[in-house]
């Protein structure tokens, strides 16, 4: 059976291990398209993907749009500023009107946690969560898994250190769930004001300092401070944050000799990562960006194939 267990991709918490493996294997098969002279194949010809982005985005939005175009789908992008949301239209009314135009997939980014879950309950079109509030960013977690599996050949048994603003980062929440689900050991560390009380419930261990978190780590994931989600300053100064939690070459020596450095972007060099570390050969940050297109190609194709099979009564 070559389809996902759900007709929506709303979060890692709803995906099975088999779902995750299917996405990674499909992305692996599709990735070579990105290196061809003609970067376009026909499987989604005649299909349409609507991108509803109610928050700013560069990487995720462009990555989803490129992924759809690489598969020959038609794409339409709508932002809050250019939609009837500014006239008072609700998310549901916007989505119902878009659905009336018969798109095949809706990709939604929204500042409210679980907005994609709400939408999925009210529309028949498959919904992909492109980031909802502080809740989840499942496609980012899947591309992070893909990048790690590509580098190490496995995920199970690896030691993952996630450093930074854990409480307000939807990437942290999805990555903790994803790496734990696939058998990795996840340790997190950040300022006390940025550490959620439920981190163990997500599947991670909390370290007392960044040096403890990095000790023997195979993967170091640095996260930026999510200023847009904080109502007040949660650290005394950016300078102090960089001194206590920034990933420097000296700190990286505590990790495994084969460590890889990751960041979901945008990167604030000199704050969460020292500039010389960003350019270090162990950094796979730009590989993550490339792999994001392949993983989103996989999600779009799997959802449309799954939906077509369901409509046709296939298995």
XYZ file of N, CA, C and O in Angstrom, residues 159-239:
324
model
N 22.141 10.650 18.509
C 21.907 11.596 19.611
C 21.711 12.992 19.018
O 22.610 13.531 18.361
N 20.534 13.561 19.257
C 20.152 14.846 18.672
C 20.116 15.899 19.781
O 19.430 15.708 20.802
N 20.830 17.006 19.603
C 20.796 18.129 20.560
C 20.110 19.319 19.891
O 20.533 19.764 18.822
N 19.036 19.802 20.507
C 18.311 20.964 19.980
C 18.504 22.112 20.969
O 18.145 21.994 22.146
N 19.069 23.230 20.489
C 19.466 24.334 21.363
C 18.716 25.604 20.977
O 18.706 25.992 19.804
N 18.117 26.267 21.952
C 17.501 27.561 21.664
C 16.138 27.734 22.305
O 15.885 27.257 23.413
N 15.260 28.418 21.555
C 13.922 28.741 22.052
C 13.000 27.552 21.807
O 12.326 27.466 20.785
N 12.954 26.650 22.750
C 12.177 25.413 22.582
C 10.680 25.683 22.742
O 9.848 25.153 22.008
N 10.326 26.555 23.692
C 8.906 26.754 24.033
C 8.098 27.345 22.888
O 6.939 26.972 22.678
N 8.701 28.285 22.142
C 7.929 29.012 21.134
C 8.192 28.518 19.716
O 7.681 29.110 18.759
N 8.989 27.469 19.574
C 9.378 26.992 18.237
C 8.533 25.797 17.812
O 8.625 24.722 18.398
N 7.759 25.965 16.735
C 7.000 24.827 16.196
C 7.944 23.809 15.561
O 7.641 22.625 15.508
N 9.117 24.275 15.095
C 10.104 23.339 14.566
C 10.603 22.422 15.683
O 10.718 21.202 15.492
N 10.876 22.994 16.848
C 11.339 22.173 17.969
C 10.303 21.114 18.314
O 10.632 19.940 18.512
N 9.041 21.512 18.388
C 7.990 20.561 18.763
C 7.891 19.417 17.746
O 7.777 18.245 18.119
N 7.940 19.759 16.449
C 7.850 18.713 15.432
C 9.120 17.868 15.388
O 9.050 16.644 15.215
N 10.283 18.509 15.534
C 11.542 17.747 15.481
C 11.660 16.784 16.662
O 12.121 15.650 16.501
N 11.283 17.227 17.847
C 11.348 16.324 19.002
C 10.471 15.100 18.743
O 10.880 13.959 18.938
N 9.240 15.349 18.301
C 8.332 14.220 18.022
C 8.899 13.325 16.919
O 8.856 12.097 17.006
N 9.423 13.943 15.860
C 9.866 13.169 14.695
C 11.091 12.313 15.025
O 11.112 11.111 14.731
N 12.116 12.922 15.612
C 13.328 12.160 15.892
C 13.068 11.087 16.954
O 13.597 9.973 16.861
N 12.249 11.414 17.961
C 11.918 10.412 18.973
C 11.148 9.260 18.346
O 11.402 8.085 18.641
N 10.194 9.582 17.489
C 9.370 8.544 16.852
C 10.223 7.588 16.027
O 9.935 6.391 15.950
N 11.308 8.125 15.439
C 12.147 7.292 14.575
C 13.327 6.668 15.323
O 14.246 6.123 14.716
N 13.310 6.753 16.673
C 14.279 6.009 17.467
C 15.527 6.750 17.873
O 16.465 6.134 18.406
N 15.586 8.069 17.657
C 16.747 8.848 18.098
C 16.559 9.305 19.541
O 15.444 9.298 20.073
N 17.677 9.701 20.168
C 17.644 10.227 21.543
C 17.766 11.745 21.467
O 18.771 12.253 20.967
N 16.749 12.465 21.953
C 16.703 13.916 21.787
C 16.947 14.615 23.128
O 16.294 14.316 24.121
N 17.906 15.563 23.119
C 18.173 16.394 24.297
C 17.982 17.853 23.893
O 18.416 18.264 22.817
N 17.319 18.624 24.741
C 17.079 20.029 24.443
C 17.691 20.908 25.523
O 17.852 20.490 26.668
N 18.029 22.148 25.134
C 18.587 23.095 26.093
C 18.293 24.518 25.626
O 18.347 24.797 24.421
N 17.984 25.390 26.559
C 17.740 26.791 26.259
C 17.555 27.558 27.551
O 17.556 26.974 28.647
N 17.403 28.866 27.446
C 17.132 29.657 28.657
C 15.880 29.139 29.371
O 14.940 28.663 28.719
N 15.873 29.243 30.689
C 14.725 28.734 31.447
C 13.405 29.329 31.004
O 12.366 28.652 31.036
N 13.421 30.576 30.547
C 12.200 31.234 30.099
C 11.734 30.714 28.734
O 10.634 31.055 28.282
N 12.574 29.904 28.079
C 12.230 29.379 26.753
C 12.131 27.861 26.755
O 12.153 27.237 25.694
N 12.031 27.283 27.942
C 11.913 25.826 28.054
C 10.498 25.480 28.527
O 10.075 25.894 29.600
N 9.745 24.710 27.774
C 8.388 24.354 28.180
C 8.407 23.260 29.261
O 9.321 22.436 29.292
N 7.402 23.219 30.122
C 7.381 22.214 31.192
C 7.035 20.813 30.687
O 7.211 19.838 31.407
N 6.563 20.719 29.410
C 6.074 19.439 28.887
C 7.081 18.768 27.972
O 6.724 17.879 27.202
N 8.359 19.172 28.059
C 9.308 18.695 27.059
C 9.507 17.177 27.136
O 9.665 16.505 26.108
N 9.475 16.618 28.351
C 9.632 15.167 28.475
C 8.451 14.437 27.843
O 8.610 13.365 27.248
N 7.269 15.019 27.954
C 6.087 14.394 27.354
C 6.188 14.338 25.831
O 5.612 13.446 25.190
N 6.921 15.295 25.250
C 7.116 15.276 23.801
C 8.104 14.197 23.382
O 8.124 13.775 22.225
N 8.974 13.779 24.326
C 9.942 12.732 24.001
C 11.383 13.159 24.115
O 12.272 12.469 23.603
N 11.659 14.284 24.798
C 13.038 14.784 24.903
C 13.487 14.843 26.359
O 12.678 14.882 27.279
N 14.811 14.884 26.526
C 15.413 15.092 27.841
C 15.913 16.528 27.898
O 16.402 17.064 26.903
N 15.805 17.153 29.061
C 16.242 18.532 29.229
C 17.632 18.561 29.853
O 17.864 17.933 30.896
N 18.589 19.273 29.211
C 19.954 19.393 29.748
C 20.077 20.670 30.573
O 19.385 21.661 30.319
N 21.006 20.650 31.526
C 21.169 21.807 32.410
C 21.967 22.929 31.763
O 21.829 24.085 32.126
N 22.815 22.581 30.791
C 23.603 23.603 30.099
C 23.877 23.119 28.676
O 23.725 21.929 28.375
N 24.300 24.039 27.815
C 24.495 23.683 26.415
C 25.638 22.682 26.260
O 25.595 21.805 25.384
N 26.650 22.776 27.113
C 27.774 21.834 27.022
C 27.294 20.405 27.306
O 27.730 19.461 26.647
N 26.402 20.256 28.258
C 25.856 18.926 28.565
C 25.040 18.402 27.380
O 25.125 17.226 27.016
N 24.273 19.277 26.755
C 23.442 18.852 25.618
C 24.297 18.427 24.431
O 23.967 17.483 23.714
N 25.424 19.127 24.220
C 26.252 18.850 23.047
C 27.186 17.659 23.231
O 27.733 17.147 22.249
N 27.384 17.211 24.463
C 28.345 16.149 24.747
C 28.000 14.864 23.966
O 27.002 14.207 24.236
N 28.826 14.539 22.975
C 28.636 13.309 22.202
C 27.521 13.366 21.174
O 27.192 12.335 20.573
N 26.946 14.545 20.922
C 25.814 14.648 19.990
C 26.255 14.347 18.556
O 27.325 14.761 18.117
N 25.396 13.627 17.833
C 25.635 13.372 16.407
C 25.069 14.502 15.550
O 25.558 14.748 14.442
N 24.020 15.137 16.044
C 23.343 16.219 15.321
C 23.125 17.376 16.291
O 22.621 17.162 17.396
N 23.515 18.574 15.892
C 23.235 19.777 16.685
C 22.306 20.669 15.865
O 22.650 21.100 14.765
N 21.140 20.922 16.427
C 20.143 21.779 15.774
C 20.033 23.078 16.570
O 19.642 23.072 17.733
N 20.403 24.194 15.940
C 20.281 25.501 16.597
C 18.990 26.176 16.143
O 18.610 26.082 14.969
N 18.315 26.829 17.075
C 17.051 27.512 16.774
C 17.184 28.987 17.108
O 17.849 29.364 18.061
N 16.491 29.819 16.328
C 16.511 31.248 16.623
C 15.477 31.576 17.713
O 14.563 30.782 17.969
N 15.645 32.749 18.326
C 14.650 33.239 19.279
C 13.407 33.673 18.509
O 13.499 34.449 17.559
N 12.247 33.162 18.910
C 10.999 33.450 18.212
C 10.392 34.757 18.736
O 9.357 34.764 19.410
N 11.030 35.884 18.398
C 10.597 37.175 18.946
C 9.140 37.490 18.613
O 8.436 38.137 19.390
N 8.693 37.046 17.423
C 7.337 37.382 16.993
C 6.266 36.706 17.846
O 5.092 37.052 17.761
N 6.657 35.704 18.666
C 5.674 35.001 19.485
C 5.822 35.313 20.978
O 5.168 34.709 21.807
N 6.720 36.226 21.292
C 6.962 36.552 22.696
C 6.405 37.936 23.016
O 6.631 38.886 22.268
N 5.653 38.016 24.095
C 5.026 39.277 24.469
C 5.989 40.182 25.229
O 5.719 41.367 25.415
N 7.099 39.604 25.722
C 8.094 40.393 26.447
C 9.449 39.752 26.232
O 9.536 38.597 25.780
N 10.495 40.506 26.534
C 11.850 39.976 26.379
C 12.071 38.834 27.372
O 11.761 38.958 28.556
N 12.577 37.702 26.875
C 12.760 36.520 27.728
C 14.221 36.254 28.056
O 14.534 35.283 28.755
N 15.124 37.082 27.506
C 16.545 36.992 27.867
C 17.031 38.412 28.125
O 16.516 39.375 27.536
N 18.013 38.567 29.032
C 18.505 39.922 29.359
C 19.007 40.672 28.133
O 18.776 41.874 27.992
N 19.713 39.988 27.245
C 20.228 40.637 26.033
C 20.599 39.566 25.018
O 20.863 38.414 25.374
N 20.605 39.947 23.728
C 21.024 39.021 22.670
C 22.494 38.642 22.867
O 22.892 37.499 22.628
N 23.292 39.592 23.326
C 24.716 39.323 23.559
C 24.889 38.212 24.594
O 25.680 37.285 24.400
